[in-house]
mmCIF file of C-alpha atoms and ligand atoms in Angstrom:
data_model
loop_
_atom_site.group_PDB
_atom_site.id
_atom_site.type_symbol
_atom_site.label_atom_id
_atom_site.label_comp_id
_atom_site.label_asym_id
_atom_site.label_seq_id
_atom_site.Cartn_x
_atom_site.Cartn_y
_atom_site.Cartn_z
ATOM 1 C CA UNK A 1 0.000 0.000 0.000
ATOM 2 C CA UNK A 2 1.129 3.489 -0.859
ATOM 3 C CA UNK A 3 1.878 5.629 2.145
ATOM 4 C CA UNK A 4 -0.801 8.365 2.602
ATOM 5 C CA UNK A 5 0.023 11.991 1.837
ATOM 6 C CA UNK A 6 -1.465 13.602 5.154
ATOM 7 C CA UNK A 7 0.884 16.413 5.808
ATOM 8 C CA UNK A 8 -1.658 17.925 8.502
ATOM 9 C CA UNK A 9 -2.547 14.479 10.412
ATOM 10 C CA UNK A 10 -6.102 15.548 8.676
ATOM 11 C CA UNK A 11 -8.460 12.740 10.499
ATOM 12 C CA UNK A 12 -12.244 14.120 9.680
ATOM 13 C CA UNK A 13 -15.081 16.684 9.590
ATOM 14 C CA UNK A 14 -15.430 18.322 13.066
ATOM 15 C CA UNK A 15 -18.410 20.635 12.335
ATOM 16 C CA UNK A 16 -19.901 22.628 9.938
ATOM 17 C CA UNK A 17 -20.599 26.575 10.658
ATOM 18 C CA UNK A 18 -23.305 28.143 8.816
ATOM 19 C CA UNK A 19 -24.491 32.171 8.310
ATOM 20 C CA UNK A 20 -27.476 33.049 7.851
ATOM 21 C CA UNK A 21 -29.821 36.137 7.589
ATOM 22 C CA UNK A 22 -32.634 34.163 8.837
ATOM 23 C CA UNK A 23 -31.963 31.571 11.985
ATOM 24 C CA UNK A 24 -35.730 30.631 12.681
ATOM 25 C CA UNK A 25 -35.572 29.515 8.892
ATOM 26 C CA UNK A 26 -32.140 27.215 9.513
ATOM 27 C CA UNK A 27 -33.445 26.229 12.861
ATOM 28 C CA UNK A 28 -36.389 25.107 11.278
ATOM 29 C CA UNK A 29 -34.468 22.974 8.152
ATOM 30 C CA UNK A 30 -31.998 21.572 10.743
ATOM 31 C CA UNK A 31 -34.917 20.134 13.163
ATOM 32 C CA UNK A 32 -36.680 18.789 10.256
ATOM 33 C CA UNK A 33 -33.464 16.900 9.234
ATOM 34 C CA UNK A 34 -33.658 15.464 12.763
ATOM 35 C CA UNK A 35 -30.496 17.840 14.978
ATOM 36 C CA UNK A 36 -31.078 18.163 17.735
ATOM 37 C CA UNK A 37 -30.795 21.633 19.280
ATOM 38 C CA UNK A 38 -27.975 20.953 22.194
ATOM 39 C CA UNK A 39 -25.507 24.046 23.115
ATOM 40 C CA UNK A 40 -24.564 27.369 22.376
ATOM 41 C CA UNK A 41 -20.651 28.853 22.724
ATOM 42 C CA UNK A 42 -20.059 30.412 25.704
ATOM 43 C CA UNK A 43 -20.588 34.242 25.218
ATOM 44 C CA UNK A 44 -21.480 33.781 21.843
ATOM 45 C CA UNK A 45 -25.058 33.487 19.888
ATOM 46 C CA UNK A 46 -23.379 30.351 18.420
ATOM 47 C CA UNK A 47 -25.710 27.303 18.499
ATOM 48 C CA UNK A 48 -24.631 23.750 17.932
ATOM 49 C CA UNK A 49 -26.695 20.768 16.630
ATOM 50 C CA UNK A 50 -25.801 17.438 16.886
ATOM 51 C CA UNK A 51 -27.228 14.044 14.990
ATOM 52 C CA UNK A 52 -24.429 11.167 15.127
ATOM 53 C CA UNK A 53 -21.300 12.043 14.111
ATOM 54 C CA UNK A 54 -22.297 15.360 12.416
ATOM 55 C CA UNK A 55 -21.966 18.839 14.501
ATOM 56 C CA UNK A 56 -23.758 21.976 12.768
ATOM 57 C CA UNK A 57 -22.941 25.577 14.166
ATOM 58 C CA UNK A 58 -25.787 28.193 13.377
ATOM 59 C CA UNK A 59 -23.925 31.998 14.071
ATOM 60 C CA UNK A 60 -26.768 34.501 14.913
ATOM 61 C CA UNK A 61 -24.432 37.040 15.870
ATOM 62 C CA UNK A 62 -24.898 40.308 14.539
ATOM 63 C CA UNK A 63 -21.737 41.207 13.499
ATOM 64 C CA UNK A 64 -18.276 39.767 12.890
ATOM 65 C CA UNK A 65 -16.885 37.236 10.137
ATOM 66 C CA UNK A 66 -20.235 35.468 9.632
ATOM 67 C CA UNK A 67 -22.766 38.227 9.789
ATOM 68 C CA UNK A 68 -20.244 39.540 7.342
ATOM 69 C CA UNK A 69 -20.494 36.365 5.109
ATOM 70 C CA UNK A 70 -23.913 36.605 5.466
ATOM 71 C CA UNK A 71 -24.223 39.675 4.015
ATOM 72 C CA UNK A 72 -22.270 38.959 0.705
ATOM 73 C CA UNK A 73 -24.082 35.695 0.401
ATOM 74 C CA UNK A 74 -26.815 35.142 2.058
ATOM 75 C CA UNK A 75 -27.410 32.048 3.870
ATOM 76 C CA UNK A 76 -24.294 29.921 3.306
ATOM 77 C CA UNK A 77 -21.661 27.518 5.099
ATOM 78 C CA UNK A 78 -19.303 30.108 6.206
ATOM 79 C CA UNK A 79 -16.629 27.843 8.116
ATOM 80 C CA UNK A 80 -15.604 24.240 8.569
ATOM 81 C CA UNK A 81 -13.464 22.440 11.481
ATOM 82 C CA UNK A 82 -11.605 20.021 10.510
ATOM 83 C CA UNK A 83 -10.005 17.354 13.028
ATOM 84 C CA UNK A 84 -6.293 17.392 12.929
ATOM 85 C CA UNK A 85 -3.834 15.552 15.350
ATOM 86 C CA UNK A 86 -2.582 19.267 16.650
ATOM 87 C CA UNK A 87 -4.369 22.109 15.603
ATOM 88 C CA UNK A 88 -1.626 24.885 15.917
ATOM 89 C CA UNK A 89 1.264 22.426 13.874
ATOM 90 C CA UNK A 90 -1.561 21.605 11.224
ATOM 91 C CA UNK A 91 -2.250 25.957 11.268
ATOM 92 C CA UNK A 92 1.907 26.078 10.722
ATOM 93 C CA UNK A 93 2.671 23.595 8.194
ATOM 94 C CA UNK A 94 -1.086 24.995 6.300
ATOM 95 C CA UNK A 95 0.571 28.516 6.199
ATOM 96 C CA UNK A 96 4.559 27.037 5.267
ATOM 97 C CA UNK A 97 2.475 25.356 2.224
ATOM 98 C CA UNK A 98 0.618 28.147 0.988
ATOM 99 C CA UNK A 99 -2.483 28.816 3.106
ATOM 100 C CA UNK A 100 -3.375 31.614 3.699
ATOM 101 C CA UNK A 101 -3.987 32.713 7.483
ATOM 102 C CA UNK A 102 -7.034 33.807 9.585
ATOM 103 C CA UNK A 103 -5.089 35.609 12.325
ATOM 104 C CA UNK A 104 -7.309 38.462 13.043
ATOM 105 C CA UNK A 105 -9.547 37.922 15.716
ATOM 106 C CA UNK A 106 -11.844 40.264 14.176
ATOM 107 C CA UNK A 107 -11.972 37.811 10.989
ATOM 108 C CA UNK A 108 -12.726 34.699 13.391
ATOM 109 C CA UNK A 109 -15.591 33.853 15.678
ATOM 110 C CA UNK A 110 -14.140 30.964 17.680
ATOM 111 C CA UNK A 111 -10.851 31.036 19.027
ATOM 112 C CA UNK A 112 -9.256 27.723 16.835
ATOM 113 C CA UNK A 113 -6.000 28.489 14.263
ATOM 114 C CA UNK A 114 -8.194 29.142 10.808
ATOM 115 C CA UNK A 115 -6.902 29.355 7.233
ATOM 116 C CA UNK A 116 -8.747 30.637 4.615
ATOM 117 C CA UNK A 117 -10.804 28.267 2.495
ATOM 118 C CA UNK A 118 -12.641 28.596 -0.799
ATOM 119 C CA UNK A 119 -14.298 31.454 -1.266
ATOM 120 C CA UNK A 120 -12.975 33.061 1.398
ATOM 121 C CA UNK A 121 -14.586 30.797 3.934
ATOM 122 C CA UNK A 122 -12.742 29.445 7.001
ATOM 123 C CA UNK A 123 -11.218 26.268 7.886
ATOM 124 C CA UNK A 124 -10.419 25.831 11.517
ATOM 125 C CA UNK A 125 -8.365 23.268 12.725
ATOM 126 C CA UNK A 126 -9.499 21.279 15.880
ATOM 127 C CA UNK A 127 -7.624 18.976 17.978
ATOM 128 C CA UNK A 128 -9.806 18.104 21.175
ATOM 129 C CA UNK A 129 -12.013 15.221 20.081
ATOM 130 C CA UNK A 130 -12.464 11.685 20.688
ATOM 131 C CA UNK A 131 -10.314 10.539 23.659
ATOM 132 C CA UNK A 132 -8.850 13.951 24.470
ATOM 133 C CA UNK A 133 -12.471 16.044 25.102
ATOM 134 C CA UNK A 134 -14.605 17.269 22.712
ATOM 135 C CA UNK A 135 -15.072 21.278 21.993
ATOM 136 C CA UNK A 136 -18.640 21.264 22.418
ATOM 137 C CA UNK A 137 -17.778 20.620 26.112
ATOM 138 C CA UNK A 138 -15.703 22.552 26.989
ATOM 139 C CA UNK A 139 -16.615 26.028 24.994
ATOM 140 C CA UNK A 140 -20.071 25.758 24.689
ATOM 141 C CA UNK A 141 -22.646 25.634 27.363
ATOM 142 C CA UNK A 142 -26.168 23.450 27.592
ATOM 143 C CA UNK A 143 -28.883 25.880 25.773
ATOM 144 C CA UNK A 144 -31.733 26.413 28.622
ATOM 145 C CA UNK A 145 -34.195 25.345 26.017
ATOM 146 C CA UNK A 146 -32.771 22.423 24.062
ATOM 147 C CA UNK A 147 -34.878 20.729 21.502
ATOM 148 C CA UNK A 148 -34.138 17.216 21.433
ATOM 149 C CA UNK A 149 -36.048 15.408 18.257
ATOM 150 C CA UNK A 150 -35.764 12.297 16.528
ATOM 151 C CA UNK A 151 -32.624 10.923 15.302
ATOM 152 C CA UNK A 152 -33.489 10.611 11.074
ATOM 153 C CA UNK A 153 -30.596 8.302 10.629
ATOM 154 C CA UNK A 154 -27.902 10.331 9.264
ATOM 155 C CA UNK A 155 -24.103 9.566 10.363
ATOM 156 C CA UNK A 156 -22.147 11.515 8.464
ATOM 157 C CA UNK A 157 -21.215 14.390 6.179
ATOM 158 C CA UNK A 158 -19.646 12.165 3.118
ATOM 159 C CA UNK A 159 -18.868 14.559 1.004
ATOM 160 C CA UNK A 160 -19.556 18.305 -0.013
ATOM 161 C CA UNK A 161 -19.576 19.457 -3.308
ATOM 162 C CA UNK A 162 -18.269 23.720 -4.319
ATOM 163 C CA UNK A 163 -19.022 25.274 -7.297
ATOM 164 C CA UNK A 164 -16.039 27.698 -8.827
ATOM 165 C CA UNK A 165 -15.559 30.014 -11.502
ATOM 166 C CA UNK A 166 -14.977 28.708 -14.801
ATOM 167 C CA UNK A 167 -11.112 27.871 -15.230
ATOM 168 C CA UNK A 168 -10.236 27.755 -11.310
ATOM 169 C CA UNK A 169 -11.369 24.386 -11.003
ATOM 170 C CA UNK A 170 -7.721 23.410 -10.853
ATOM 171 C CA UNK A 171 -6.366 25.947 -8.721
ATOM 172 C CA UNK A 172 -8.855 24.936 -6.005
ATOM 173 C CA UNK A 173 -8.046 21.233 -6.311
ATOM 174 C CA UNK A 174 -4.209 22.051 -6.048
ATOM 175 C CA UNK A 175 -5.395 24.077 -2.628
ATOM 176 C CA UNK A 176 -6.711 21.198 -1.091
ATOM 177 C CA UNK A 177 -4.085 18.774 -2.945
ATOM 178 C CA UNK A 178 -1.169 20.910 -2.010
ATOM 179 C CA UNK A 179 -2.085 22.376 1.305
ATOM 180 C CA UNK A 180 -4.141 19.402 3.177
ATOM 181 C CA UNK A 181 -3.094 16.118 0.711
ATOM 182 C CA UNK A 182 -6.412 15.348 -1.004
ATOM 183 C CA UNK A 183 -6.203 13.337 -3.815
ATOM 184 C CA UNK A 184 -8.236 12.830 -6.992
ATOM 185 C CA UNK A 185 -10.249 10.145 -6.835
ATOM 186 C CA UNK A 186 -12.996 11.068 -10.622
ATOM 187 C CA UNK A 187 -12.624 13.351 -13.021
ATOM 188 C CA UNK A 188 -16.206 13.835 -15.157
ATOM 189 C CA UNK A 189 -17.407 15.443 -18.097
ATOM 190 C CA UNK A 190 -20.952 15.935 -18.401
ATOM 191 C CA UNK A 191 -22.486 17.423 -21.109
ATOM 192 C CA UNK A 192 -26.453 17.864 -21.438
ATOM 193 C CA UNK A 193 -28.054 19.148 -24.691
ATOM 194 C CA UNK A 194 -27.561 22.510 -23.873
ATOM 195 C CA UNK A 195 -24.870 22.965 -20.826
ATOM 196 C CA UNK A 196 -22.290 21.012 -19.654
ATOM 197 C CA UNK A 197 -20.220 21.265 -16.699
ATOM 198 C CA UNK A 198 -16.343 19.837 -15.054
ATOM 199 C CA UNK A 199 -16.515 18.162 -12.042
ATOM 200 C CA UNK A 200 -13.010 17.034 -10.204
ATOM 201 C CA UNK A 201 -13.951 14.647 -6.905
ATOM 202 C CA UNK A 202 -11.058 14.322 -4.394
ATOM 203 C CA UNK A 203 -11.154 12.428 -1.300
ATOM 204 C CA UNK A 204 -9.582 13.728 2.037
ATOM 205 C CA UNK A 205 -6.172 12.097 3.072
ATOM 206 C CA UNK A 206 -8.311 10.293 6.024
ATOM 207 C CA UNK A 207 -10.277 8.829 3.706
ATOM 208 C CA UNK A 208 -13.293 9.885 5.622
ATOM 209 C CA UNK A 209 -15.681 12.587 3.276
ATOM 210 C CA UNK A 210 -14.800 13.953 -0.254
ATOM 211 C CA UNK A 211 -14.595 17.396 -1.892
ATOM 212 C CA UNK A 212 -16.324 17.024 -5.557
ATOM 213 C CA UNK A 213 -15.091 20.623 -7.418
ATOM 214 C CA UNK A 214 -17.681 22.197 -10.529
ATOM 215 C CA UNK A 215 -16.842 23.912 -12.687
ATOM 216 C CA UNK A 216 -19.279 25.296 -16.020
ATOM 217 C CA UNK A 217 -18.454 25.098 -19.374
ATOM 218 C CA UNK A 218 -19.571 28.084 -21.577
ATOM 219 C CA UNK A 219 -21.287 31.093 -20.914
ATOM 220 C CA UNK A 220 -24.885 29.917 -21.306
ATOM 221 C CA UNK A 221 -26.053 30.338 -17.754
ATOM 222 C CA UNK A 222 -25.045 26.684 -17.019
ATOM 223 C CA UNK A 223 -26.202 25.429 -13.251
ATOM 224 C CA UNK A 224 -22.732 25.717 -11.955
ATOM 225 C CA UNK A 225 -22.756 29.900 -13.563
ATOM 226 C CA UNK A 226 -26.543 30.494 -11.782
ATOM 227 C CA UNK A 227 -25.464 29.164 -8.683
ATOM 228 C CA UNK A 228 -22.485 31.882 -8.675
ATOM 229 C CA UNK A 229 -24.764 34.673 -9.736
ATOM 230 C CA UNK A 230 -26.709 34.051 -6.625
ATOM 231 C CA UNK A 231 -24.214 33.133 -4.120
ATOM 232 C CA UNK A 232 -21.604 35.882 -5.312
ATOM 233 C CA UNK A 233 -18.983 33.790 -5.779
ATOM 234 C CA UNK A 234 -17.680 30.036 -5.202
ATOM 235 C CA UNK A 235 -18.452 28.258 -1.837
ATOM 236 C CA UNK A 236 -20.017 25.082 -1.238
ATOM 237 C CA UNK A 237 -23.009 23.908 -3.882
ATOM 238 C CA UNK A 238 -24.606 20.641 -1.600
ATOM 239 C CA UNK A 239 -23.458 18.865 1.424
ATOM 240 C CA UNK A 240 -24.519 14.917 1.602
ATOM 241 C CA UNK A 241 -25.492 13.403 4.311
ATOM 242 C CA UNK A 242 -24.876 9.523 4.869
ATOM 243 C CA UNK A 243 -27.472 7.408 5.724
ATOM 244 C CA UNK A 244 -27.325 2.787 6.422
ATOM 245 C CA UNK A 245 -31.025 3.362 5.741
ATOM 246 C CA UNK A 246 -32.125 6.194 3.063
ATOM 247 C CA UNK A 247 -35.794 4.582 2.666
ATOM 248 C CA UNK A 248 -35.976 4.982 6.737
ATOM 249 C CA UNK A 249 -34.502 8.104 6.628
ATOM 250 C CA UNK A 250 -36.881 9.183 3.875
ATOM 251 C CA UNK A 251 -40.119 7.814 5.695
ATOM 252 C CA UNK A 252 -38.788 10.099 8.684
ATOM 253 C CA UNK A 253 -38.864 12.620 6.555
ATOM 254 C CA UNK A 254 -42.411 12.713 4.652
ATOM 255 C CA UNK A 255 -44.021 15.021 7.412
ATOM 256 C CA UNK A 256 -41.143 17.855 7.047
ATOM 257 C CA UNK A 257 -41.585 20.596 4.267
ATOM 258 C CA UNK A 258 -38.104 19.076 2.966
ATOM 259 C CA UNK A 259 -38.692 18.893 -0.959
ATOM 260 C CA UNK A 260 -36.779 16.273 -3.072
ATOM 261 C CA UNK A 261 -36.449 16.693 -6.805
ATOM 262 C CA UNK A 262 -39.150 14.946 -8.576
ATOM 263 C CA UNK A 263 -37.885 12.179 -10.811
ATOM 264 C CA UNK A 264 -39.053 10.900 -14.276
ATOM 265 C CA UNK A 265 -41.170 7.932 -13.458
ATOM 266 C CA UNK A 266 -39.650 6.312 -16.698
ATOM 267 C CA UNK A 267 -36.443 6.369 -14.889
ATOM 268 C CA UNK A 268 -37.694 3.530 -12.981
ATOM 269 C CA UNK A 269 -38.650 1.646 -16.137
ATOM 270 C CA UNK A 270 -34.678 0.260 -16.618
ATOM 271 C CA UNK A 271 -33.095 1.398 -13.111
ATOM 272 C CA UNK A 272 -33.423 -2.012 -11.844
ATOM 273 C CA UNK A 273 -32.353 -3.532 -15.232
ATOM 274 C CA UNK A 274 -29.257 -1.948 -14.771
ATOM 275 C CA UNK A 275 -28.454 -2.707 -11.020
ATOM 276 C CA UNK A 276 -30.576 -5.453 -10.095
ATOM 277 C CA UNK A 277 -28.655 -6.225 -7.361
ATOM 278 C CA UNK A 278 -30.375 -3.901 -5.025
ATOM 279 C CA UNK A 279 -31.364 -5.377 -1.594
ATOM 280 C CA UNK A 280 -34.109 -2.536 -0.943
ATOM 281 C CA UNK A 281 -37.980 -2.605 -1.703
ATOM 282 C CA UNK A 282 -38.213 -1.496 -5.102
ATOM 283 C CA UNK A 283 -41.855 0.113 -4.817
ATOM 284 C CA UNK A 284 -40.386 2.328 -1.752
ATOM 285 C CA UNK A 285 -36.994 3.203 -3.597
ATOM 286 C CA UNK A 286 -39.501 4.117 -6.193
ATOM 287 C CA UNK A 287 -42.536 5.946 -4.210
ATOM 288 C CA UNK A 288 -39.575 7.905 -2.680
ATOM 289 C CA UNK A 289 -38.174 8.966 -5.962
ATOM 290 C CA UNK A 290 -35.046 7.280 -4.798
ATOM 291 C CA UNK A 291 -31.647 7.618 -7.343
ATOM 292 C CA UNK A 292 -30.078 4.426 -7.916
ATOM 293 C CA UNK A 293 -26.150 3.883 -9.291
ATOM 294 C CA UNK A 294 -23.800 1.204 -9.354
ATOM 295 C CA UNK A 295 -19.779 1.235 -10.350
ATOM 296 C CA UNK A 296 -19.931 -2.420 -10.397
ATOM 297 C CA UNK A 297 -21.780 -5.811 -9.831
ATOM 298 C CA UNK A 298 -23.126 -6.144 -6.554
ATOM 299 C CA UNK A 299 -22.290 -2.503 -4.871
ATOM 300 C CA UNK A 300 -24.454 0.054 -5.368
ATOM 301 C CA UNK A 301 -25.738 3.605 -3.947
ATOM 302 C CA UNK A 302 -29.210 5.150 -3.231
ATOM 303 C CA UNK A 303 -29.372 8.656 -3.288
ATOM 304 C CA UNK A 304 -31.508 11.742 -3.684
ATOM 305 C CA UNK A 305 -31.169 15.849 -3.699
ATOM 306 C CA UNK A 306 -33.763 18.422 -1.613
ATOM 307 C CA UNK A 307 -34.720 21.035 -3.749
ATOM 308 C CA UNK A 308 -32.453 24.276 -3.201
ATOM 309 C CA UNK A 309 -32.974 24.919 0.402
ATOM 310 C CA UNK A 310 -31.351 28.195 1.647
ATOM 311 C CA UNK A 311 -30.261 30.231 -1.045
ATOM 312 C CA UNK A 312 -28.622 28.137 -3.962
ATOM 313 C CA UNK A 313 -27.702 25.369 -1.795
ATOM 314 C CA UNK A 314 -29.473 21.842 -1.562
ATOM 315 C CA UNK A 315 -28.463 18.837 0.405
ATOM 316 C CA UNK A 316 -27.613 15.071 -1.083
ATOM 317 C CA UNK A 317 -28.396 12.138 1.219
ATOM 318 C CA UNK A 318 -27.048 9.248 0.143
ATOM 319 C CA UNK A 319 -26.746 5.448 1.387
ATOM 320 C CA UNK A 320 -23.550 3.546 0.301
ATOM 321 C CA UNK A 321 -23.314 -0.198 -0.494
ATOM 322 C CA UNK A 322 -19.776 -0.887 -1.084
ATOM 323 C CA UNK A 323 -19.874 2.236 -3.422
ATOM 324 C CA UNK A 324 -17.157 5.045 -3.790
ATOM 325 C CA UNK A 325 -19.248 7.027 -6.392
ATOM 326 C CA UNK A 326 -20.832 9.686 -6.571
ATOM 327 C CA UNK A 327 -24.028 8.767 -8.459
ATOM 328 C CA UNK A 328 -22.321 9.567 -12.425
ATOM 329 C CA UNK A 329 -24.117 7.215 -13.658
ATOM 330 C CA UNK A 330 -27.534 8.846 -12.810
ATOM 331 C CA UNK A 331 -26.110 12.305 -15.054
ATOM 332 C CA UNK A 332 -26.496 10.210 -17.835
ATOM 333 C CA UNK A 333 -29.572 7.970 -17.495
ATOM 334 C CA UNK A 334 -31.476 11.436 -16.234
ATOM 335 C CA UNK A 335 -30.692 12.640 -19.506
ATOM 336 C CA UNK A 336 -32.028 9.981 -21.388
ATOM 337 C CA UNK A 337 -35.060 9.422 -19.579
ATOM 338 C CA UNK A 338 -35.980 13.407 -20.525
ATOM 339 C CA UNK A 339 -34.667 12.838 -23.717
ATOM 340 C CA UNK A 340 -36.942 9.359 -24.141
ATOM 341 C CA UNK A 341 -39.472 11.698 -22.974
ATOM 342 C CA UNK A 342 -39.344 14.381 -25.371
ATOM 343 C CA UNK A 343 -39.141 11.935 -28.411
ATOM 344 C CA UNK A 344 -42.763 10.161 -26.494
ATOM 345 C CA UNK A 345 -44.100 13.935 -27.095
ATOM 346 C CA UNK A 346 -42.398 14.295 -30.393
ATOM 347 C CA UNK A 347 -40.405 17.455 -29.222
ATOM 348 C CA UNK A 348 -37.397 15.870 -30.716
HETATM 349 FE FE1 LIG B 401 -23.109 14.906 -4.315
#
């Protein structure tokens, strides 16, 4: 086995920090997702959500770096934390390999060494987890009204996805190449009728989520060019959330206003001709609008996207079966099935 290229000891996702003009809105998308509503940092309108292994931070504070963010995009994910084996070394090394730094208090609202991300976001590092403590313990404080709801069955962030400006694709996959040791794992070229787009996937050193990278092609108002319109610049398109059970996690879901795209019911008509190796109910993968793919025989992922949720952003949730992907083969067979469907109405 090739030795791993992990110059920061990166070992995982430590939470997500999101900005928002309106909290009762994210409050309300978070609960529905089944967070529960746990903490807040001390001295800080900071409050932190918990389901399994994922930690969301929703800033309400009225000024500083993410009321700032806020205000240049809307809502948006506005910081990361990302576990490293020792948070000031992994800040060092960042900077020594071309990071640049988030020194400035005023530029930070938690106290953790930060770099500079895409899109001017932040990436703090975090070294108290697991056996040596855990952050939420010892900065943040038990919320006197905690909302504790129903677990929906998701474990994990496994990937999320950015959307750049056309030709920076590769700059940002050097940044997280160069600086953390992500590698490239697919490399796709999609085209539709009418847009196409460049997507780069690389996995984290740890192994444990995955940074896809978009980029349009053209200037015809591609997804990838809308999305930048409205967010006013690049930052993250989609975070995916992993589920053992997506039909479970879907039932959980049915009495939330959380809209999935609606899929082509001819989609179903050769889905299971292709991967007929999937364990699930077919009728429920089906009544859900459930996305099937499969890199090979006998592994396979479910998936499924919400509808753009707060501003341009939408989240994936996806269930793996011995699958690395990323769903690719679903670009294609989505295209068809429209494209079956416009010859049925004799558009084409
Ligand atoms: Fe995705």
């Amino acid at each position: 086995m090739s030795e791993v290229n992990n110059p920061l000891g990166l070992v995982g996702i430590e939470f997500t920090e999101y900005a928002t003009p309106d909290a009762d809105y994210m409050d309300k998308i978070f609960t529905d997702f089944g967070f529960s509503k746990l903490k807040k940092f001390k001295g800080k309108d900071i409050v932190h959500y918990n389901q399994n292994e994922i930690h969301f931070l929703l800033n309400n504070e009225r000024g500083g770096f993410s009321a700032e963010f806020a205000k240049s995009h809307g809502p948006a994910i506005c910081s990361m934390g990302w576990r490293v084996e020792d948070a000031q070394k992994a800040f060092d090394i960042a900077v020594e390999r071309g990071a640049k730094p988030a020194t400035d208090s005023a530029n930070k609202d938690l106290p953790y060494p930060a770099i500079y991300g895409i899109g001017d976001s932040l990436i703090y590092f975090i070294d108290v987890f697991g056996d040596k403590g855990s952050i939420f313990e010892n900065d943040f404080e038990d919320l006197e009204e905690q909302n504790i709801v129903e677990d929906k069955g998701f474990i994990r962030i496994d990937h999320l996805t950015n959307n750049v400006y056309k030709g920076t694709m590769e700059t940002w996959a050097n940044f997280y190449k160069g600086v953390f040791g992500f590698e490239e794992v697919r490399y796709f070229d999609i085209k539709g009728q009418k847009t196409a787009l460049l997507s780069y996937a690389l996995k984290s050193p740890c192994g444990t989520f995955s940074i896809p990278i978009n980029e349009g092609k053209d200037d015809n108002n591609n997804q990838i060019d809308e999305y930048l319109d409205e967010y006013n610049g690049p930052g993250v398109q989609h975070l995916a959330f992993l589920t053992n059970d997506l039909v479970g996690s879907l039932d959980k879901l049915d009495k939330t206003n959380i809209a999935t795209l609606d899929i082509v019911d001819h989609y179903y008509d050769t889905i299971f001709d292709r991967v007929p190796w999937v364990a699930e109910d077919k009728q429920k993968i089906k009544d859900h609008q459930i996305l099937v793919d499969s890199q090979s025989e006998n592994c396979y992922l479910l998936q499924i996207f919400t509808k753009n949720l707060f501003g341009p952003i939408f989240i994936e949730m996806i269930q793996r079966v011995d699958d690395g992907g990323f769903g690719e083969g679903n670009f294609q067979a989505l295209f068809e099935s429209i494209e079956r469907d416009q010859e049925r109405r004799g558009v084409i």
